[in-house]
mmCIF file of C-alpha atoms and ligand atoms in Angstrom:
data_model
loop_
_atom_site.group_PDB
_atom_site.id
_atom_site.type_symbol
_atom_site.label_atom_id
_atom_site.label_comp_id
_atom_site.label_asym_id
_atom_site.label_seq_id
_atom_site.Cartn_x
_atom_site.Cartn_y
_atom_site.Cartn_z
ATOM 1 C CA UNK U 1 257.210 112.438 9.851
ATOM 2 C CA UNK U 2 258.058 113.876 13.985
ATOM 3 C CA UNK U 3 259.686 111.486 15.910
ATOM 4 C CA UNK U 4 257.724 109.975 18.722
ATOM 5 C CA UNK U 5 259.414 107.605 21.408
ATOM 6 C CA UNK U 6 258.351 106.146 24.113
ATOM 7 C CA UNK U 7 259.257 104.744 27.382
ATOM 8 C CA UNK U 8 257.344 101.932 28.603
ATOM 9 C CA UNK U 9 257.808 100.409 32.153
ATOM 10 C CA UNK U 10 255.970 98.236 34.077
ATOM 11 C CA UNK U 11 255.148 99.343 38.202
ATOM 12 C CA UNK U 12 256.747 95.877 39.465
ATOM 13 C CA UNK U 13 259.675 97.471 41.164
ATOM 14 C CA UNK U 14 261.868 100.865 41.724
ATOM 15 C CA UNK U 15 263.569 101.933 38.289
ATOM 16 C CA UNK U 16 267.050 101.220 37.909
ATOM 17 C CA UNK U 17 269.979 102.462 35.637
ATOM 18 C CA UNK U 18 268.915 99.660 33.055
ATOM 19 C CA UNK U 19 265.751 102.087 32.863
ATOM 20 C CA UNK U 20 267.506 105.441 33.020
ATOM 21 C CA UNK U 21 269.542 103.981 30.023
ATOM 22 C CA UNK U 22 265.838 103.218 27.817
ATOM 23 C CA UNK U 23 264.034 106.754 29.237
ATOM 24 C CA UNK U 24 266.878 109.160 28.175
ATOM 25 C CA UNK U 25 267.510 106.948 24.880
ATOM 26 C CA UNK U 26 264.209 107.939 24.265
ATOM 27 C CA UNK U 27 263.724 111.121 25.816
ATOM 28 C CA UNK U 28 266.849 112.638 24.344
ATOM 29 C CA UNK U 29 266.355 111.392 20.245
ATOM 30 C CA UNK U 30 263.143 113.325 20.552
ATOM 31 C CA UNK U 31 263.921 116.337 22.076
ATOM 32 C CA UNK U 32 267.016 116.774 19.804
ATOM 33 C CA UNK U 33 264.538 116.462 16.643
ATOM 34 C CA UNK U 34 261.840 118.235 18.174
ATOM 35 C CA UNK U 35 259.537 115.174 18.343
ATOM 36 C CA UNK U 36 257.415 113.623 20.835
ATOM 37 C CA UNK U 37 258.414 111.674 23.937
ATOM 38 C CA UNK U 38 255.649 109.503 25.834
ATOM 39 C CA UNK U 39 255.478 107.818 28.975
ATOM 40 C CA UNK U 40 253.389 104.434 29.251
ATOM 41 C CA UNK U 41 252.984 102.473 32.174
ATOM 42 C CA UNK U 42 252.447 98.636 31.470
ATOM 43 C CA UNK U 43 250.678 97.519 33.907
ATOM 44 C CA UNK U 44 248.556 94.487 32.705
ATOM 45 C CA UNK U 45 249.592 92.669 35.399
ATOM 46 C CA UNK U 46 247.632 93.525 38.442
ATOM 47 C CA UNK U 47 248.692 91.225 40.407
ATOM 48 C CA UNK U 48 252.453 92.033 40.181
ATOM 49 C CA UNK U 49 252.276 95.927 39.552
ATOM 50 C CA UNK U 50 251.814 98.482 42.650
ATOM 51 C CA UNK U 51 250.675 102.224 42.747
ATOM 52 C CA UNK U 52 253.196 103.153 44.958
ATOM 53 C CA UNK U 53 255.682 101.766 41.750
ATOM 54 C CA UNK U 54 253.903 103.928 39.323
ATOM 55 C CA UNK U 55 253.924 107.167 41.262
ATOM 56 C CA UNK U 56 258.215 106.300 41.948
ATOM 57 C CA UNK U 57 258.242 106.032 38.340
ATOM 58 C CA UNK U 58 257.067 109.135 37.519
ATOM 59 C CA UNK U 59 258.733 111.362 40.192
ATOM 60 C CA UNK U 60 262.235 109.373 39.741
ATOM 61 C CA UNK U 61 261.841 110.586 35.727
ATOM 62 C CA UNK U 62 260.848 114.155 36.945
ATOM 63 C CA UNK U 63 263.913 114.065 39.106
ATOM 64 C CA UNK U 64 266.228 113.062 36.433
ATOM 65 C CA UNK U 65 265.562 115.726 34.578
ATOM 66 C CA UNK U 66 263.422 114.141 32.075
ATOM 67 C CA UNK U 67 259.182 115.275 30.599
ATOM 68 C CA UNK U 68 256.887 113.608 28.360
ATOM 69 C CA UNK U 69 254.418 114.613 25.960
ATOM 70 C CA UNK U 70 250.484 114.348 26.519
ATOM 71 C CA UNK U 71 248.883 111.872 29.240
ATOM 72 C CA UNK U 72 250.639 108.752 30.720
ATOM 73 C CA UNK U 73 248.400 105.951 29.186
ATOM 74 C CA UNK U 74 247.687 103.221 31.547
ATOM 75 C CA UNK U 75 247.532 99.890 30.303
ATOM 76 C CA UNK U 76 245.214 98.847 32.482
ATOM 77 C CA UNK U 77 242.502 101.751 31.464
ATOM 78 C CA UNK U 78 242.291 100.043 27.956
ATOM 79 C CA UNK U 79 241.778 96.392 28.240
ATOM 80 C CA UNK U 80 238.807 97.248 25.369
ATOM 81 C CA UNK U 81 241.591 98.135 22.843
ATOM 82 C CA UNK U 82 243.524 94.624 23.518
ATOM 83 C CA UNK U 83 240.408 92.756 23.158
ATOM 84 C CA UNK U 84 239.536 94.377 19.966
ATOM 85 C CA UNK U 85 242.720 92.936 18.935
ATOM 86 C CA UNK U 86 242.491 89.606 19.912
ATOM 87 C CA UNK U 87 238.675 89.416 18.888
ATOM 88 C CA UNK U 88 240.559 90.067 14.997
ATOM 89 C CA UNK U 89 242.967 87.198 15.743
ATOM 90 C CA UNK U 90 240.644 84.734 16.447
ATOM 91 C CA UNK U 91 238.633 85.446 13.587
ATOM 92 C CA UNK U 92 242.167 85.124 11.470
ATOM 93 C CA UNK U 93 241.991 81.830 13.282
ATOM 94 C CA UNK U 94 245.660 82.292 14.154
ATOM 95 C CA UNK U 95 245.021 81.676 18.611
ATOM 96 C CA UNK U 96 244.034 78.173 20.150
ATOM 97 C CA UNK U 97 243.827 77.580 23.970
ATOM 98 C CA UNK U 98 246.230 76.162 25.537
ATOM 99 C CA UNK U 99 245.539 74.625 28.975
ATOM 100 C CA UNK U 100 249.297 73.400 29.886
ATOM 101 C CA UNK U 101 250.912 74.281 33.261
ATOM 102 C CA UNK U 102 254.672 75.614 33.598
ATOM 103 C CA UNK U 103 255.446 72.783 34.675
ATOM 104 C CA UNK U 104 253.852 70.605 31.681
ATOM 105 C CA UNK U 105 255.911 72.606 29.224
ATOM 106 C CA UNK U 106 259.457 72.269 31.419
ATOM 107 C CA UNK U 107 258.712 68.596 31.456
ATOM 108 C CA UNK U 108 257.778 67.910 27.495
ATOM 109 C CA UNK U 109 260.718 66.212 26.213
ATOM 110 C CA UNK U 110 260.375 67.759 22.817
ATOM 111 C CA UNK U 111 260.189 71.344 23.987
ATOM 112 C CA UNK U 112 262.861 72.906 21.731
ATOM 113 C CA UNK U 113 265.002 75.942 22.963
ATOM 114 C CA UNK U 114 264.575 79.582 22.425
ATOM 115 C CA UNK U 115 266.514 83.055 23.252
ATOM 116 C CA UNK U 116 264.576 83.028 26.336
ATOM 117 C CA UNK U 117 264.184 79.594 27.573
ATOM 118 C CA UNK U 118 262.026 76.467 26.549
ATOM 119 C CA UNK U 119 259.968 77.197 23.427
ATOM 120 C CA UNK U 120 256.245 75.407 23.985
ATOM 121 C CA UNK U 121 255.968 72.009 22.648
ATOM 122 C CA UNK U 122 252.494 72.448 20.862
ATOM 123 C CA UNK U 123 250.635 70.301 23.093
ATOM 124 C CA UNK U 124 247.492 71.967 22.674
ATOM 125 C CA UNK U 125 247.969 73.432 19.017
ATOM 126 C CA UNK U 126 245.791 70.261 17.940
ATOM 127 C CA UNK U 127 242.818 69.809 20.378
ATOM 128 C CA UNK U 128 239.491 69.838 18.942
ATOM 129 C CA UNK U 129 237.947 73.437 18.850
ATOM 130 C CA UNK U 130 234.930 72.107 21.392
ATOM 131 C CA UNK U 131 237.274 70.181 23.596
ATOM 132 C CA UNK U 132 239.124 73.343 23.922
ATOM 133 C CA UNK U 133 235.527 75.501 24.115
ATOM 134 C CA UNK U 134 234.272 72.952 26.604
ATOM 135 C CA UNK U 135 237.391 73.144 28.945
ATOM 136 C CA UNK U 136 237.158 76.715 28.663
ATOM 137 C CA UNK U 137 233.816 77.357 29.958
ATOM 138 C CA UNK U 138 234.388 74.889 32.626
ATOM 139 C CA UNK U 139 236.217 77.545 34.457
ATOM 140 C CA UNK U 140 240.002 75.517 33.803
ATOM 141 C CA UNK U 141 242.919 78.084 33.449
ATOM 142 C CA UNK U 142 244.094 78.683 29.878
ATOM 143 C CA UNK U 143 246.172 81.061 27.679
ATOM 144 C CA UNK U 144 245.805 82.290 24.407
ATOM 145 C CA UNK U 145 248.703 81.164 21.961
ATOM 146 C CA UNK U 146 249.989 82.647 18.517
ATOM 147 C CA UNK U 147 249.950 79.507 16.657
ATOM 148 C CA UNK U 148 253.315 80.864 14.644
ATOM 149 C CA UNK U 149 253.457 78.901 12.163
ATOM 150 C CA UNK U 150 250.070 79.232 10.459
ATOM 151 C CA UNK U 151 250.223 83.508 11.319
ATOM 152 C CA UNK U 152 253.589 83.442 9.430
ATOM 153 C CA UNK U 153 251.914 81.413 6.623
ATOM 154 C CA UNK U 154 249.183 84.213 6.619
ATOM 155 C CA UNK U 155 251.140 86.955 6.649
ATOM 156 C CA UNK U 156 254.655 85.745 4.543
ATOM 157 C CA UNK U 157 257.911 87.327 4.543
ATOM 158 C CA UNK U 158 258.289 90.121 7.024
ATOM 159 C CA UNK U 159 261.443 92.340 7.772
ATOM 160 C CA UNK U 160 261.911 95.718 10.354
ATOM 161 C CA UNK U 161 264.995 97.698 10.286
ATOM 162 C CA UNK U 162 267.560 97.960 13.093
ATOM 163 C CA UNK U 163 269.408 100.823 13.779
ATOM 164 C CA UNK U 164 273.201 99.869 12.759
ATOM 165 C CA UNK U 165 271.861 96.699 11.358
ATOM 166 C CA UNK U 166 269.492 97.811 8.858
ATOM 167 C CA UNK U 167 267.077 95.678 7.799
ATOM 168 C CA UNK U 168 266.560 92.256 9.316
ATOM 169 C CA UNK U 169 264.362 89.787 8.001
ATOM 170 C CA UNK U 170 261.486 88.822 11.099
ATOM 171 C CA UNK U 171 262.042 85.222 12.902
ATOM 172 C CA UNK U 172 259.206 85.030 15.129
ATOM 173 C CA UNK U 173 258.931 81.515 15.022
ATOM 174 C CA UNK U 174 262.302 81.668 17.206
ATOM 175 C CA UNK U 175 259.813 82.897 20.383
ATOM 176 C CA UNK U 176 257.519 80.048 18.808
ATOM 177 C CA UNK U 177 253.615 79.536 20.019
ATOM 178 C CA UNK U 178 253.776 82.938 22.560
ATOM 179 C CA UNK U 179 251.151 83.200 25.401
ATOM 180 C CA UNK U 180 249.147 86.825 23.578
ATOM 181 C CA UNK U 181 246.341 86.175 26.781
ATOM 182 C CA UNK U 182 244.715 84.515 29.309
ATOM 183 C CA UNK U 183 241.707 83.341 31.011
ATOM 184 C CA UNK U 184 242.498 86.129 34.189
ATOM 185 C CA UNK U 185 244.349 89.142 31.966
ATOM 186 C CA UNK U 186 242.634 89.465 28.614
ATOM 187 C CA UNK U 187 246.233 90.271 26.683
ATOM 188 C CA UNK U 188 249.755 90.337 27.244
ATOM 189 C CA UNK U 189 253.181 92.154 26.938
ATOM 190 C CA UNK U 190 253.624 91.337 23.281
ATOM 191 C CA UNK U 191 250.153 91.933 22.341
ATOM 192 C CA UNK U 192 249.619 95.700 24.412
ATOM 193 C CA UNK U 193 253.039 96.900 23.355
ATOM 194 C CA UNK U 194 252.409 96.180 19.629
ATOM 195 C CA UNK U 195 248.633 97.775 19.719
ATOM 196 C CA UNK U 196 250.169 100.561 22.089
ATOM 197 C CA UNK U 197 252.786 101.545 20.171
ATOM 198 C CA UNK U 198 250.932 101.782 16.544
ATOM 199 C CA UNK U 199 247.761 103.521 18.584
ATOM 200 C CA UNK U 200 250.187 106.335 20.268
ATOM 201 C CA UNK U 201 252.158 106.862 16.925
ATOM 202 C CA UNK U 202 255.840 105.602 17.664
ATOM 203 C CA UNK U 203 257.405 105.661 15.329
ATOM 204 C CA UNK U 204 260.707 104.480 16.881
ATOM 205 C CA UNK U 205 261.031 101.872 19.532
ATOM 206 C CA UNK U 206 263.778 102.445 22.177
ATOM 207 C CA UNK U 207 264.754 99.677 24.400
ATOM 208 C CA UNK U 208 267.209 97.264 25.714
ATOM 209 C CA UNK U 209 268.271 94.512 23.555
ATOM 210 C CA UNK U 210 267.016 92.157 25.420
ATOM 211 C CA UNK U 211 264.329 92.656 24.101
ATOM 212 C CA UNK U 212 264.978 92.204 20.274
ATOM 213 C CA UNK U 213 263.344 88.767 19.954
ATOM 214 C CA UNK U 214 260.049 89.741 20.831
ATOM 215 C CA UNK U 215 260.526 92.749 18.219
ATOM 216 C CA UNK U 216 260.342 89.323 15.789
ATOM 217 C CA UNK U 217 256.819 88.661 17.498
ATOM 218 C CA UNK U 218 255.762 92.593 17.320
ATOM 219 C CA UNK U 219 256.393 92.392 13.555
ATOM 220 C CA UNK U 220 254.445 89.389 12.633
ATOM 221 C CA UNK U 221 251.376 90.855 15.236
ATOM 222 C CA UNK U 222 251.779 94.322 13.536
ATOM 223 C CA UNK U 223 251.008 92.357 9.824
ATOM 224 C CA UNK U 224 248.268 90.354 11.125
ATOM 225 C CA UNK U 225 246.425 92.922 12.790
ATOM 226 C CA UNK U 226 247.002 95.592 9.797
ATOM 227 C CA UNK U 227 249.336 97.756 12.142
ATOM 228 C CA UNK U 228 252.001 100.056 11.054
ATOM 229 C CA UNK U 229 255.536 98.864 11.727
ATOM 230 C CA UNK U 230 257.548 101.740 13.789
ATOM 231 C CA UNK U 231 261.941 101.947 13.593
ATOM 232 C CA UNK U 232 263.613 99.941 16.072
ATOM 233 C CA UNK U 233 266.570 101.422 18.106
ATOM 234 C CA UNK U 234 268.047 98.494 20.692
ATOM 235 C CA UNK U 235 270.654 99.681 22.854
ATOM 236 C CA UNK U 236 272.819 97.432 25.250
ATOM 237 C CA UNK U 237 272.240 96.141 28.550
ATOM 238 C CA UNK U 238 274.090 98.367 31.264
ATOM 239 C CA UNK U 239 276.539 96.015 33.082
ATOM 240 C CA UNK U 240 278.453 96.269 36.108
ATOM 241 C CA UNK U 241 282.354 97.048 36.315
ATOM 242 C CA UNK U 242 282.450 92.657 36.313
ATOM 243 C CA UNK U 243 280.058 92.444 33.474
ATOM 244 C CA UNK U 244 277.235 91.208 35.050
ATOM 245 C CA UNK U 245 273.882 93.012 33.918
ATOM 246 C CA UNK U 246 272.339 95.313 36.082
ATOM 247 C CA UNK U 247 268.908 93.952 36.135
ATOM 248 C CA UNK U 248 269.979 90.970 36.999
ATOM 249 C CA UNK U 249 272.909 91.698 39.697
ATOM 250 C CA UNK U 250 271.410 91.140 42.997
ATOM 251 C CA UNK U 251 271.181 94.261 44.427
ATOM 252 C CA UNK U 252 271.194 96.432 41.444
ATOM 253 C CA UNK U 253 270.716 100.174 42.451
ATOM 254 C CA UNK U 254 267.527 101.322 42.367
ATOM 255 C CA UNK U 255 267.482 105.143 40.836
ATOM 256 C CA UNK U 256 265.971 106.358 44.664
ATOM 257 C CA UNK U 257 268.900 104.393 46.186
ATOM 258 C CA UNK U 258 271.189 106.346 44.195
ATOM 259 C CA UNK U 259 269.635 109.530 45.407
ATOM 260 C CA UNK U 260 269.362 108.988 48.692
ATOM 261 C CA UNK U 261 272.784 108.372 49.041
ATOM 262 C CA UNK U 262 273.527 111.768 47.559
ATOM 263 C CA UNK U 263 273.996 110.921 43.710
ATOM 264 C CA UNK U 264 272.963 113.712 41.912
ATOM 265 C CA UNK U 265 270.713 113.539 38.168
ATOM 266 C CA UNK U 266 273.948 114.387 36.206
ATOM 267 C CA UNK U 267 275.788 111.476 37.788
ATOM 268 C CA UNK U 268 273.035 109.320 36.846
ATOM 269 C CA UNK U 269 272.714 110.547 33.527
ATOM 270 C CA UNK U 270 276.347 109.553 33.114
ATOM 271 C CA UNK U 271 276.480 105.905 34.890
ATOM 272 C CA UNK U 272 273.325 105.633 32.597
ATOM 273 C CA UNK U 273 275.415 106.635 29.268
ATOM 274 C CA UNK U 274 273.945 109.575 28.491
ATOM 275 C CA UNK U 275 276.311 112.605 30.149
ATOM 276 C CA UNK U 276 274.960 116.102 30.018
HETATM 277 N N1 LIG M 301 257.359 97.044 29.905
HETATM 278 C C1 LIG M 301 258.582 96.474 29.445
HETATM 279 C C2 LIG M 301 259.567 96.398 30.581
HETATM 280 O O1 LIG M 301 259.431 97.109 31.550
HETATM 281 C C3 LIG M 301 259.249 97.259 28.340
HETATM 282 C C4 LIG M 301 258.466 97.278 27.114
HETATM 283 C C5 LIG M 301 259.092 97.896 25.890
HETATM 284 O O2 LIG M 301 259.900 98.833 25.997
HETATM 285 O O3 LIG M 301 258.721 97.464 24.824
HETATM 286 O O4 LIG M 301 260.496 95.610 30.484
#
């Protein structure tokens, strides 16, 4: 089977080296096996992705030296394929509506802890099916949640392999009840990468490790909507010379900083890990 990678970002801000890291991870596995490299922009998020974002994506890529296969797909142009996929969760009657604020879930004393912050209490797991349809249709704000525990039932044991770990055995319960849409974006990260990646034909997934735990979500989404499970390939977070990550670091250099103060694509190949 031909490799096919992907890079995936989302038009919120200026790449960084964090980025140049995942694109020539990507890019350069599938051009040294003569596979397929693809560029998708995630950009569900209207309200926090910009044009202007997506057109410095693509030129900063072109100026590093780096080409993709085929058509960019926008996320945004195929908000029919995410609903398609959460029209086939509800009927597995694995979503319920949850109507709690951020601030609801930060104050539930039960809320146990996850890799990335408070997991959600439940709260709503257990409202009646017409309070929840009645609440709904009176126009109050809601998301869609995976109710884990029943979707793990449904789908039992599940495992993906890691590159230099082989294969691990999926935890998705350790993200617990995720948020796959809402009442103003009909999907979300978890739920477009998954039905992205299986509907362009990755069939390795190269990105930070930062993202690992939602691979643990991806897996159990990828069994419950009948979806072919791709490799997984999680590389480190770039750090500064103290050790702090990039993305994080205040100030981080954006790749058209870099440029414009004279760095040139082989330099940033190299501060990105991947010397020519
Ligand atoms: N869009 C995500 C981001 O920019 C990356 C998604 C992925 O590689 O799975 O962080």
């Amino acid at each position: 089977m031909p490799l096919v990678t992907r890079f995936a970002p989302s038009p919120t801000g200026y790449l960084h080296l964090g980025h140049a890291c995942s694109a020539l991870d990507g890019w350069s596995r599938a051009r040294r096996a003569g596979g397929r490299f693809l560029l998708r922009i995630e950009d569900i998020d209207r309200t926090r992705c910009r044009p202007e974002f997506e057109a410095a994506i693509v030129e900063d890529l072109a100026w590093l030296g780096l080409d993709w296969d085929g058509p960019v797909r926008r996320q945004s142009d195929h908000f029919d394929d995410y609903r398609a996929a959460i029209a086939r969760l509800q009927t597995l009657g694995v979503l319920y509506a949850c109507f709690c604020t951020r601030r609801d879930i930060a104050a539930a004393q039960s809320a146990p802890h996850g890799p990335e912050g408070p997991l959600y209490p439940g709260t709503c797991r257990h409202l009646p099916p017409e309070t929840a349809s009645a609440r709904m249709e009176a126009g109050e704000p809601y998301a869609l949640r995976l109710d884990v525990a029943k979707a793990m039932a449904l789908a039992g044991a599940l495992t993906f392999d890691e590159e230099g770990s082989g294969r691990l055995t999926a935890h998705p319960e350790h993200l617990g009840d995720v948020v796959l849409a809402r009442r103003e974006i009909p999907c979300s990260y978890h739920l477009c990468v998954t039905v992205d990646d299986a509907l362009q034909g990755v069939t390795l997934v190269t990105r930070a490790e930062d993202l690992l735990p939602a691979t643990h979500i991806h897996r159990l989404l990828q069994a419950l909507l009948g979806l072919p499970t791709p490799h997984y390939a999680h590389h480190k977070l770039l750090t500064d010379a103290q050790g702090v990550r990039l993305a994080k670091r205040a100030g981080a250099p954006s790749l058209r900083s870099l440029r414009e103060s004279g760095t040139s694509p082989a330099e940033v190949r190299e501060l990105a890990g991947f010397p020519s």
